[in-house]
Short mmCIF file of N, CA and C in Angstrom, two decimals:
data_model
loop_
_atom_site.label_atom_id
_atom_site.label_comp_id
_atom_site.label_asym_id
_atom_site.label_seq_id
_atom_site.Cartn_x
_atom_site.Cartn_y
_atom_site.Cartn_z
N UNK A 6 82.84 93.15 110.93
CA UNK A 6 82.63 93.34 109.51
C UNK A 6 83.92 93.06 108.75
N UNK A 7 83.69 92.22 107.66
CA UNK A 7 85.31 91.85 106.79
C UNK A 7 85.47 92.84 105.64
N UNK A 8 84.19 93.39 105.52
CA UNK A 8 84.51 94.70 104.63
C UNK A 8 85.54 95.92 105.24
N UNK A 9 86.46 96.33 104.12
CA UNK A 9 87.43 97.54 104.54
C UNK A 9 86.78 98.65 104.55
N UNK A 10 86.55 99.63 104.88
CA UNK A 10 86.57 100.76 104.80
C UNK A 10 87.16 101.29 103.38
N UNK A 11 86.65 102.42 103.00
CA UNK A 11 87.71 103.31 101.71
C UNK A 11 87.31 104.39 101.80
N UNK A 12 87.79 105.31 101.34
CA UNK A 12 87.92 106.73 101.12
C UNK A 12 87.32 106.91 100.26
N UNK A 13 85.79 108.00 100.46
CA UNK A 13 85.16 108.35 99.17
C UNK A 13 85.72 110.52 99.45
N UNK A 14 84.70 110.91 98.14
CA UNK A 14 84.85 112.10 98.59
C UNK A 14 83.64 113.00 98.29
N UNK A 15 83.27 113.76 99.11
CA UNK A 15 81.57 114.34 99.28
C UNK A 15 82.11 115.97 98.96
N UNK A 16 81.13 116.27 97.96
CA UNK A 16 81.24 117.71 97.64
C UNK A 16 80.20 118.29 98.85
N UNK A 17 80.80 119.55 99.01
CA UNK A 17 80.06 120.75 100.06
C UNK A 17 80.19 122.02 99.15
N UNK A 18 79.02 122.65 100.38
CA UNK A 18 78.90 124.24 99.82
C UNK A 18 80.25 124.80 100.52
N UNK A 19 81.27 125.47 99.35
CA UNK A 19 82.05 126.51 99.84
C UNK A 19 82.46 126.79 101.34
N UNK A 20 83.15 126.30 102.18
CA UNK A 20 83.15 127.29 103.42
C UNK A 20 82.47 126.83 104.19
N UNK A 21 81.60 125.69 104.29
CA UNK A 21 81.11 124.49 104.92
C UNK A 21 82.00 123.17 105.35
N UNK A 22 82.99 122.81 105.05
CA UNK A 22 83.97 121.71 105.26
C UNK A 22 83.96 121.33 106.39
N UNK A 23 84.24 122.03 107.35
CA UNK A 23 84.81 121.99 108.38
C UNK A 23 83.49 121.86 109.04
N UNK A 24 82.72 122.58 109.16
CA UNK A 24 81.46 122.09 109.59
C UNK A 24 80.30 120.71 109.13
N UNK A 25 80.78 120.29 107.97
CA UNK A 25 80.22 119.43 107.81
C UNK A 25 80.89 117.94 108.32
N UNK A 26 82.35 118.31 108.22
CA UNK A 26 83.21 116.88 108.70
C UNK A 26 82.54 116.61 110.53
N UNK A 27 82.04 118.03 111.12
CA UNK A 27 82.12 117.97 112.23
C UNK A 27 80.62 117.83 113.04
N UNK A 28 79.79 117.84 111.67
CA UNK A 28 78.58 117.48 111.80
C UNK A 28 78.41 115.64 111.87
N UNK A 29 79.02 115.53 110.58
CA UNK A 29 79.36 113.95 110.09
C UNK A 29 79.92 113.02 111.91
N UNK A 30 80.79 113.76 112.69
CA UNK A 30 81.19 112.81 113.52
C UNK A 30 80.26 112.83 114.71
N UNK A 31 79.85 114.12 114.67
CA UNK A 31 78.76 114.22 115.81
C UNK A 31 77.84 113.00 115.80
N UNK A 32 77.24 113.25 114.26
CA UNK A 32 76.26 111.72 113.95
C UNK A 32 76.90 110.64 114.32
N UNK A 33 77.86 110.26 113.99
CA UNK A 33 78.82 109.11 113.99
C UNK A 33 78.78 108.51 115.38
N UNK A 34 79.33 109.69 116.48
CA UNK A 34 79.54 109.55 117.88
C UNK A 34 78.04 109.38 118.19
N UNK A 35 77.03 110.01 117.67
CA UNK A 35 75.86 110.13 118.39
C UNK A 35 75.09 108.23 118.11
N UNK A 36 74.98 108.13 117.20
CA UNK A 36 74.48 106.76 116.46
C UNK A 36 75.57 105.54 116.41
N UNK A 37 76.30 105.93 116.93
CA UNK A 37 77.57 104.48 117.64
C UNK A 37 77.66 104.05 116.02
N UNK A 38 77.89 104.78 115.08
CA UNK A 38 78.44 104.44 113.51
C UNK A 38 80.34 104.30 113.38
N UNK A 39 80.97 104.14 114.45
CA UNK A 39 82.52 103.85 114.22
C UNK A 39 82.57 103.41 113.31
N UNK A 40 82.05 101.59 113.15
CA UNK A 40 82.74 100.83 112.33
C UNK A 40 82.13 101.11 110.96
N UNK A 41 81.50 101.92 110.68
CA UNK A 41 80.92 102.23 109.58
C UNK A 41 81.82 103.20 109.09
N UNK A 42 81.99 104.84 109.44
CA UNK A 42 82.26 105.57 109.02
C UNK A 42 83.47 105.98 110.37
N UNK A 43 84.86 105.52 110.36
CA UNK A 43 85.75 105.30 111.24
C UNK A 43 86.75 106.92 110.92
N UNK A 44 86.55 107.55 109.79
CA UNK A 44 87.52 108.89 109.66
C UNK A 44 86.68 109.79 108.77
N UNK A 45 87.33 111.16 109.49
CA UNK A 45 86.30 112.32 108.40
C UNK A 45 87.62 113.21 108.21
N UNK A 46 88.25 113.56 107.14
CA UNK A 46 89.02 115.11 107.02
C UNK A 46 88.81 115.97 106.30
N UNK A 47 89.64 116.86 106.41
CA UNK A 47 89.40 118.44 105.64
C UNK A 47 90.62 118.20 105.07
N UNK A 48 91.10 118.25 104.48
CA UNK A 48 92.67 118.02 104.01
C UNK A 48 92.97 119.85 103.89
N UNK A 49 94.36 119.91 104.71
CA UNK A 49 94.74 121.26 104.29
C UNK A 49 96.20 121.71 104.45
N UNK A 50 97.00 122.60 104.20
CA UNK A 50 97.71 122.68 104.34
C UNK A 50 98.75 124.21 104.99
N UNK A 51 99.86 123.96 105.53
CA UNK A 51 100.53 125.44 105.91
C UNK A 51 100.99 126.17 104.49
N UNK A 52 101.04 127.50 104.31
CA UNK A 52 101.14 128.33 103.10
C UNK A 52 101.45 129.87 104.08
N UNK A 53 102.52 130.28 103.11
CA UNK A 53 102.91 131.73 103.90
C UNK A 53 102.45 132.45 102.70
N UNK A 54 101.87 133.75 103.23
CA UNK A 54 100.69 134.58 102.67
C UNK A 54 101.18 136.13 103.13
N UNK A 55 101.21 136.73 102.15
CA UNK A 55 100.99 138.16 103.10
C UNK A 55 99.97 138.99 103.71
N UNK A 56 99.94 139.11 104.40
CA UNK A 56 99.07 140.14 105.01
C UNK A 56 98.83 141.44 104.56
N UNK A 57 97.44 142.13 104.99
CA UNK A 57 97.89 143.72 104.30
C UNK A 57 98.92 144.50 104.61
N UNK A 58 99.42 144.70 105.65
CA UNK A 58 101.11 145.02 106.02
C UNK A 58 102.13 144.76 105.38
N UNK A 59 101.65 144.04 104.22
CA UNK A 59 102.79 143.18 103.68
C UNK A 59 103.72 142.65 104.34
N UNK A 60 103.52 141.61 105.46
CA UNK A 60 103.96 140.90 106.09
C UNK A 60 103.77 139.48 106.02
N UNK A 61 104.77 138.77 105.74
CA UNK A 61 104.75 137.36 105.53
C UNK A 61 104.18 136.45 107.11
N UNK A 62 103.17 135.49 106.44
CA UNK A 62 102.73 134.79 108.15
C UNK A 62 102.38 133.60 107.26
N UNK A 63 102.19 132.59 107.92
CA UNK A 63 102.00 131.36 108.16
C UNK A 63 100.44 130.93 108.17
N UNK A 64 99.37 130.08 107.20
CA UNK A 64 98.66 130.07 107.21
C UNK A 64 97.65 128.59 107.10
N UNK A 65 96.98 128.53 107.39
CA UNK A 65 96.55 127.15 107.05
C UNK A 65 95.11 127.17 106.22
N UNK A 66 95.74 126.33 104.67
CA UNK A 66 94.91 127.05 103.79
C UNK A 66 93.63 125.46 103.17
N UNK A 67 93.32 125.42 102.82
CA UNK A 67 92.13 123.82 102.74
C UNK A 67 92.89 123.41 101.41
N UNK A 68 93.53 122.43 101.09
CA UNK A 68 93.75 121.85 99.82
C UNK A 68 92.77 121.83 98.54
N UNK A 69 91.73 120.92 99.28
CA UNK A 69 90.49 121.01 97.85
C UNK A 69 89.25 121.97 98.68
N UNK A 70 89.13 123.16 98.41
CA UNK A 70 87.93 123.87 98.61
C UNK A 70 86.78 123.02 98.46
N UNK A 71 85.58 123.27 99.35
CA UNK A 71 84.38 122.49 98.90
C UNK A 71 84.25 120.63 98.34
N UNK A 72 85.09 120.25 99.38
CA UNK A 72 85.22 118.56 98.92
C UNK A 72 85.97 118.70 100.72
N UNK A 73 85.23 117.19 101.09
CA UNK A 73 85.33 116.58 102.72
C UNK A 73 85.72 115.13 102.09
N UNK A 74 86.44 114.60 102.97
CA UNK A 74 87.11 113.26 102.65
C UNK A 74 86.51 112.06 103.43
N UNK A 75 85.84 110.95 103.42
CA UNK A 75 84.92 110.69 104.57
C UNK A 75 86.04 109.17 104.30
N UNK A 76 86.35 108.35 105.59
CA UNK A 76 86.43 106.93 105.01
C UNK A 76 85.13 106.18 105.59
N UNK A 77 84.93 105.18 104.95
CA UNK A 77 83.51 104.78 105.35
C UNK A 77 83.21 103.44 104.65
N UNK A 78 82.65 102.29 105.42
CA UNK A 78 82.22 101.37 104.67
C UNK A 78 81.26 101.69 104.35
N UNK A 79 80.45 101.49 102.47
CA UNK A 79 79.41 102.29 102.09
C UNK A 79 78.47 101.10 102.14
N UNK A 80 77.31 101.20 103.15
CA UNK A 80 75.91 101.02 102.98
C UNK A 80 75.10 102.01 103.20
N UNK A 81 73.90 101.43 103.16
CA UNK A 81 72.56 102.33 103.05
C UNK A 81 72.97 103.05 104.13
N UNK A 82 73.02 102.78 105.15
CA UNK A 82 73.23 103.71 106.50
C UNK A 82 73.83 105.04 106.46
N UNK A 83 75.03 104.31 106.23
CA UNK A 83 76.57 105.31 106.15
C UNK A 83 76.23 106.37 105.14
N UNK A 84 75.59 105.69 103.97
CA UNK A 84 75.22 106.98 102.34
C UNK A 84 74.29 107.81 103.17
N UNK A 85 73.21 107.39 103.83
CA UNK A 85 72.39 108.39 104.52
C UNK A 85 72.66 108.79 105.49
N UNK A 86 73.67 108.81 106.07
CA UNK A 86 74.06 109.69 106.76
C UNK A 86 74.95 110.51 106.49
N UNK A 87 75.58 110.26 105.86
CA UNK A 87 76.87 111.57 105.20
C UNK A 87 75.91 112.36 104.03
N UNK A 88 75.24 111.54 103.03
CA UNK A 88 74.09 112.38 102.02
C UNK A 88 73.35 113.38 102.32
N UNK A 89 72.78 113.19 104.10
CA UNK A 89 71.58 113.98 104.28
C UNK A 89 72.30 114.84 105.64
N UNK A 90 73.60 115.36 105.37
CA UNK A 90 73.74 115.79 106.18
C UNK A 90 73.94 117.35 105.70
N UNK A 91 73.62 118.77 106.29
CA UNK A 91 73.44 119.74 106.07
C UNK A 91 74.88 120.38 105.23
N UNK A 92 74.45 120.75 104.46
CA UNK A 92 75.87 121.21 103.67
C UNK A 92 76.62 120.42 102.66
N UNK A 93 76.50 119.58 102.04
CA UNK A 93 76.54 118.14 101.64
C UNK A 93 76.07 118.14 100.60
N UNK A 94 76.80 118.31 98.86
CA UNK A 94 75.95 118.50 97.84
C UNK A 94 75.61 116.75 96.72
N UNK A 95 76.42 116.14 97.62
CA UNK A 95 76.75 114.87 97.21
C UNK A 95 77.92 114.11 97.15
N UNK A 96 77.78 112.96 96.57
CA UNK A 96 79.50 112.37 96.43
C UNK A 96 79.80 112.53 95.33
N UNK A 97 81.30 112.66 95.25
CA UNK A 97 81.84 112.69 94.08
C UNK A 97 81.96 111.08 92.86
N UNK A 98 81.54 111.30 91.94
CA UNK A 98 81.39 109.88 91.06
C UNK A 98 80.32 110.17 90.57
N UNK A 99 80.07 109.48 89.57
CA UNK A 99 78.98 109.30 88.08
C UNK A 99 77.72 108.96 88.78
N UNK A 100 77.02 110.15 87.99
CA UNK A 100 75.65 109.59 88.96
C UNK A 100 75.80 110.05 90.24
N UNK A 101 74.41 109.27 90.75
CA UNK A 101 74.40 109.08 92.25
C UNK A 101 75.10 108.06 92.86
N UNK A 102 76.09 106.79 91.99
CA UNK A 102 76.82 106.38 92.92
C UNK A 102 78.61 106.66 93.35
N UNK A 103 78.36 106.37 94.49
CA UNK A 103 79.95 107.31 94.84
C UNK A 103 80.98 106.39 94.67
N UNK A 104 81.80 106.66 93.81
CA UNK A 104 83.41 105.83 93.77
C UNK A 104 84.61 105.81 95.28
N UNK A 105 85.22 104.88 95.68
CA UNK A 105 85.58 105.18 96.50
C UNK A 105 87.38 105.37 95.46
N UNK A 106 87.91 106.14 96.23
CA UNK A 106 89.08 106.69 96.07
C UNK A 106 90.02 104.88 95.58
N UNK A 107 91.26 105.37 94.65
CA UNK A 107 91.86 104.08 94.76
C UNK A 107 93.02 104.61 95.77
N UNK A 108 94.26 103.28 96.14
CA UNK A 108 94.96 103.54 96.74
C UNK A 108 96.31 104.53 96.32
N UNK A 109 96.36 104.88 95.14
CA UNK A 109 97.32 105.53 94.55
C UNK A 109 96.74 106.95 94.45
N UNK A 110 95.58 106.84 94.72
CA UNK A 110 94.53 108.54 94.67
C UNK A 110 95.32 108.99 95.96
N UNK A 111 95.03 108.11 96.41
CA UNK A 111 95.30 108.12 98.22
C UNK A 111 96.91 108.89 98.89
N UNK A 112 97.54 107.94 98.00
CA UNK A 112 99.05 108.43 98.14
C UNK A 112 99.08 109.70 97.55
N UNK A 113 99.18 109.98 96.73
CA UNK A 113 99.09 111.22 96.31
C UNK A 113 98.07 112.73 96.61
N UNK A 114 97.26 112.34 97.83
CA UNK A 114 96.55 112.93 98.40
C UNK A 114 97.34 113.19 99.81
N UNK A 115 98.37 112.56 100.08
CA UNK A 115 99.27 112.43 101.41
C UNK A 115 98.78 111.54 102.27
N UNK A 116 98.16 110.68 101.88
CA UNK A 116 96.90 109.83 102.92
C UNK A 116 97.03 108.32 102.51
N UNK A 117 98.30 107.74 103.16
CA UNK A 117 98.21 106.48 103.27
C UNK A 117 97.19 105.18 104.41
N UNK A 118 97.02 104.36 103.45
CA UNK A 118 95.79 103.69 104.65
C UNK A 118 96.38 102.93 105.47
N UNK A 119 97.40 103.64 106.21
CA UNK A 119 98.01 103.01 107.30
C UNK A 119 99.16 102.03 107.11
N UNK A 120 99.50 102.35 106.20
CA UNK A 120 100.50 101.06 106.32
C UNK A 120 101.92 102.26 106.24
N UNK A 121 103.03 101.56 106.38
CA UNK A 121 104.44 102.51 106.46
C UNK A 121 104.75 103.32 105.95
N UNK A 122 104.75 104.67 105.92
CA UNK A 122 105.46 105.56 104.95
C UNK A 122 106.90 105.09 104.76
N UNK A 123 107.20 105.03 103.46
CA UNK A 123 108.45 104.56 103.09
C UNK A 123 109.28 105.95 103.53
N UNK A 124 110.79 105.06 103.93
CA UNK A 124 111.58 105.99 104.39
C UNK A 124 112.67 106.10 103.18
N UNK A 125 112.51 107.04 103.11
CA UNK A 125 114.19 107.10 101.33
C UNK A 125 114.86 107.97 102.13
N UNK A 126 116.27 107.38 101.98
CA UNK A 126 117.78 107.33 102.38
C UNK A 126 118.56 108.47 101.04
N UNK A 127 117.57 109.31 100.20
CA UNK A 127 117.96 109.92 98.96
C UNK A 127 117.83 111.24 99.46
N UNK A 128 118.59 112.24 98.37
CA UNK A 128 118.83 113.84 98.69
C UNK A 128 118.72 113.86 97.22
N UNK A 129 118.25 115.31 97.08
CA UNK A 129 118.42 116.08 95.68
C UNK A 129 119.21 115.79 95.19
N UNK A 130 119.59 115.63 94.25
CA UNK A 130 120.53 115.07 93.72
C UNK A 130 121.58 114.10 92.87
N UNK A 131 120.48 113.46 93.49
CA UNK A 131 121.31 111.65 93.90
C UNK A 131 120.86 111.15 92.56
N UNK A 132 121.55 110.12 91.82
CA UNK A 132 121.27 109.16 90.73
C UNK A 132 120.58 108.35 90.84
N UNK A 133 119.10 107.70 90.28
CA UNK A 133 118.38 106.77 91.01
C UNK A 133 117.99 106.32 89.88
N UNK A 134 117.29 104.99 89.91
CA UNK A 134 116.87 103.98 88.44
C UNK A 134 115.66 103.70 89.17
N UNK A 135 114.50 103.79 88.52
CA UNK A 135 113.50 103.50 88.65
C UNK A 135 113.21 102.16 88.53
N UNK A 136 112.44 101.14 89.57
CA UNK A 136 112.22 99.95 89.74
C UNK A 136 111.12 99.60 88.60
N UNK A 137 110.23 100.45 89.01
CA UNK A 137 108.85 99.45 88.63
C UNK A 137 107.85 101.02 87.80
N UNK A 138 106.93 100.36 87.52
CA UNK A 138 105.66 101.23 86.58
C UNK A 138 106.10 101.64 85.41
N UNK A 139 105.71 102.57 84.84
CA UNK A 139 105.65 102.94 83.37
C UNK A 139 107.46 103.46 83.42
N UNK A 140 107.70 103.91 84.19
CA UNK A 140 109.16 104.22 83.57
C UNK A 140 110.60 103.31 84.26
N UNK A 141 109.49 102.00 84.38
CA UNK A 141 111.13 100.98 85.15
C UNK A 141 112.10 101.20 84.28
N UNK A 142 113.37 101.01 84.92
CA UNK A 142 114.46 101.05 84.47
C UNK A 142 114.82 102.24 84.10
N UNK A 143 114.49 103.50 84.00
CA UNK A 143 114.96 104.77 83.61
C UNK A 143 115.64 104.85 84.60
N UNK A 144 116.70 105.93 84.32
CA UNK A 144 117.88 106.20 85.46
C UNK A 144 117.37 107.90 85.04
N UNK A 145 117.80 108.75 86.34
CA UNK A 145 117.50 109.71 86.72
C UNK A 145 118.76 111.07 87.72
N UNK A 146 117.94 111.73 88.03
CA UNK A 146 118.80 112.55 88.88
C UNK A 146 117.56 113.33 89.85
N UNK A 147 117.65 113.29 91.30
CA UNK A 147 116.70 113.87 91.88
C UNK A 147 116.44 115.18 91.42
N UNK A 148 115.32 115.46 91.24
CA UNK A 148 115.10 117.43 90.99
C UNK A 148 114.66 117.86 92.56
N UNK A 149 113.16 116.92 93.30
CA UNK A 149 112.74 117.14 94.10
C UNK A 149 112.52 115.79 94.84
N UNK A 150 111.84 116.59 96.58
CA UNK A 150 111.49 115.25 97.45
C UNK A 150 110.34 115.94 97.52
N UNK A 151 109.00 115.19 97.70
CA UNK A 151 107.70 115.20 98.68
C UNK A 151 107.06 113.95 99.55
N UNK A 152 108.02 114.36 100.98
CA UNK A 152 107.89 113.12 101.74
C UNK A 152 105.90 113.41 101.83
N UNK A 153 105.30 114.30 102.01
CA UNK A 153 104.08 113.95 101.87
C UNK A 153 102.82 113.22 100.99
N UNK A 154 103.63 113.51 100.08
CA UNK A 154 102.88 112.43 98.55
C UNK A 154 103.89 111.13 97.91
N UNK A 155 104.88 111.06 99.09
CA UNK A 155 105.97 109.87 99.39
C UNK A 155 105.95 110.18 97.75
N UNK A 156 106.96 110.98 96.67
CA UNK A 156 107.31 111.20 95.52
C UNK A 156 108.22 112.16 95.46
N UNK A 157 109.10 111.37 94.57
CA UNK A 157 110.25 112.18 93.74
C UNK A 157 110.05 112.63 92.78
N UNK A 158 110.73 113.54 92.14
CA UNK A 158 110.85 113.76 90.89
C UNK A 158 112.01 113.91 90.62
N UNK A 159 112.03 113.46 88.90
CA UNK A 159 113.38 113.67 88.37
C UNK A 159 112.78 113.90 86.84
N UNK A 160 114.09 114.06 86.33
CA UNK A 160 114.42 114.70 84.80
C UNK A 160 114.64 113.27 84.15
N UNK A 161 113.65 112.98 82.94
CA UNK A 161 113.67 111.98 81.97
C UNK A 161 113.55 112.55 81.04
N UNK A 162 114.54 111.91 79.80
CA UNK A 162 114.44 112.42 78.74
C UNK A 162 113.50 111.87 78.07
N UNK A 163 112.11 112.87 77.09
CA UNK A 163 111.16 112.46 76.62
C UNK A 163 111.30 113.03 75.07
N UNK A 164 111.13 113.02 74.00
CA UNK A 164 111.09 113.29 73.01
C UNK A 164 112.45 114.27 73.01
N UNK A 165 113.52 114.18 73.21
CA UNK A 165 114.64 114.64 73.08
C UNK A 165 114.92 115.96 73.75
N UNK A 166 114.08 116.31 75.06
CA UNK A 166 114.13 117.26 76.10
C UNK A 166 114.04 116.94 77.54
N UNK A 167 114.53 117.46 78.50
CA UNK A 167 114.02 116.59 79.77
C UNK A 167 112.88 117.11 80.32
N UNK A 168 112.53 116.34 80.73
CA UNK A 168 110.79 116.09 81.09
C UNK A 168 110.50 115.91 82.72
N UNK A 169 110.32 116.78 83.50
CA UNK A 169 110.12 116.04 85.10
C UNK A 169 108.74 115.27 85.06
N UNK A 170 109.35 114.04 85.66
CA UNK A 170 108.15 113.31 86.02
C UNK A 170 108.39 112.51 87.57
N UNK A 171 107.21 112.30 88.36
CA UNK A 171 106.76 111.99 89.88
C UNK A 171 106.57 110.54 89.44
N UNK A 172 107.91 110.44 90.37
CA UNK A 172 107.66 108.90 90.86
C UNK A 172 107.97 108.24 91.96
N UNK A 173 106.84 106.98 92.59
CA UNK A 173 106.94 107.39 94.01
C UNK A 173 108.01 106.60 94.84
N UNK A 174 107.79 106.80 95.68
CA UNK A 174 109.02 106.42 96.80
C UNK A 174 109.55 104.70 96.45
N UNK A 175 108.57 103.96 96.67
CA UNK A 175 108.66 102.63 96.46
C UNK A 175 108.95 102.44 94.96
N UNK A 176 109.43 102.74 94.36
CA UNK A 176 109.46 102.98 92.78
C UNK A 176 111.07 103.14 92.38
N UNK A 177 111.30 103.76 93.33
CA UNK A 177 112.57 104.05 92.76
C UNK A 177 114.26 103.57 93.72
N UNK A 178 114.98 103.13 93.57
CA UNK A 178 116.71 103.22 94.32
C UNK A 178 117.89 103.80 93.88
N UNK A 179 118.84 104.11 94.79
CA UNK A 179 119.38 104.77 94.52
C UNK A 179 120.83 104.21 93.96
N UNK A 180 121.84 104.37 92.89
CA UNK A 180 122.27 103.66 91.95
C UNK A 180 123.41 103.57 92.36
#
């Protein structure tokens, strides 16, 4: 197939995610659907929480409650099988048809489609000029890193205050 795959995203009931991603592959594995529907996640993350002890622990908490991440080339097949699967309130997008994610949704979801996470050679700190997008050429000062949403942030001055704004890895060098 010369069609790519993309990332859509299927709303669930609450507290179903995990069971539905794991329903989704069962089908998948069961009906030899790889090249159709090749990835399913839960997106989630570590978060320290206290306990009733008031004790700090380590937790792993779901990013988007009630939303499963499917990648999938979309035909009839693939829609009916992720659609009619138990727990499954639909896809996300206008209507009944489902948008697939763009690639900048993607990055910023921590979910590159495989190609290199850029490596930055930068620390807090550091002076950097923005290459490209809406704020090329601004010069900056690191505030933050998120090697997971491959984005920096820094302090731009916007209407005569500084303003943090995320910009991503490939976007920016260091001066």
């Amino acid at each position: 197939m010369s069609e790519a795959a993309k990332w859509y995203v299927i709303h669930t009931y609450s507290g179903y995610e995990n069971k539905v991603a794991q329903t989704i592959l069962k089908v998948v594995e069961n009906r030899k659907l790889h090249d159709l529907i090749p990835e399913v996640r839960v997106p989630t993350e570590m978060v320290m929480e206290k306990n009733d002890k008031d004790e700090m622990r380590e937790v792993e908490r779901k990013i988007f409650p009630g939303y499963v991440l499917v990648k999938m080339i979309l035909t009839d097949d693939s829609w009916y099988v992720v659609r009619n699967t138990r727990g499954v309130t639909g896809f996300v997008g206008p209507g009944s048809k489902p948008v697939p994610l763009t690639d900048e949704e993607m990055v910023n979801l921590g979910i590159t489609g495989g190609e290199e996470k850029v490596e930055l050679d930068l620390e807090v700190g550091d002076a950097v000029v923005v290459t490209g997008g809406a704020w090329k050429d601004t010069t900056g000062l690191i505030q933050s890193i998120n090697d997971t949403k491959q984005m920096v942030t820094i302090n731009v001055e916007l209407f005569g205050r500084e303003t943090p704004v995320e910009i991503s890895f490939a976007e920016v060098k260091k001066m």
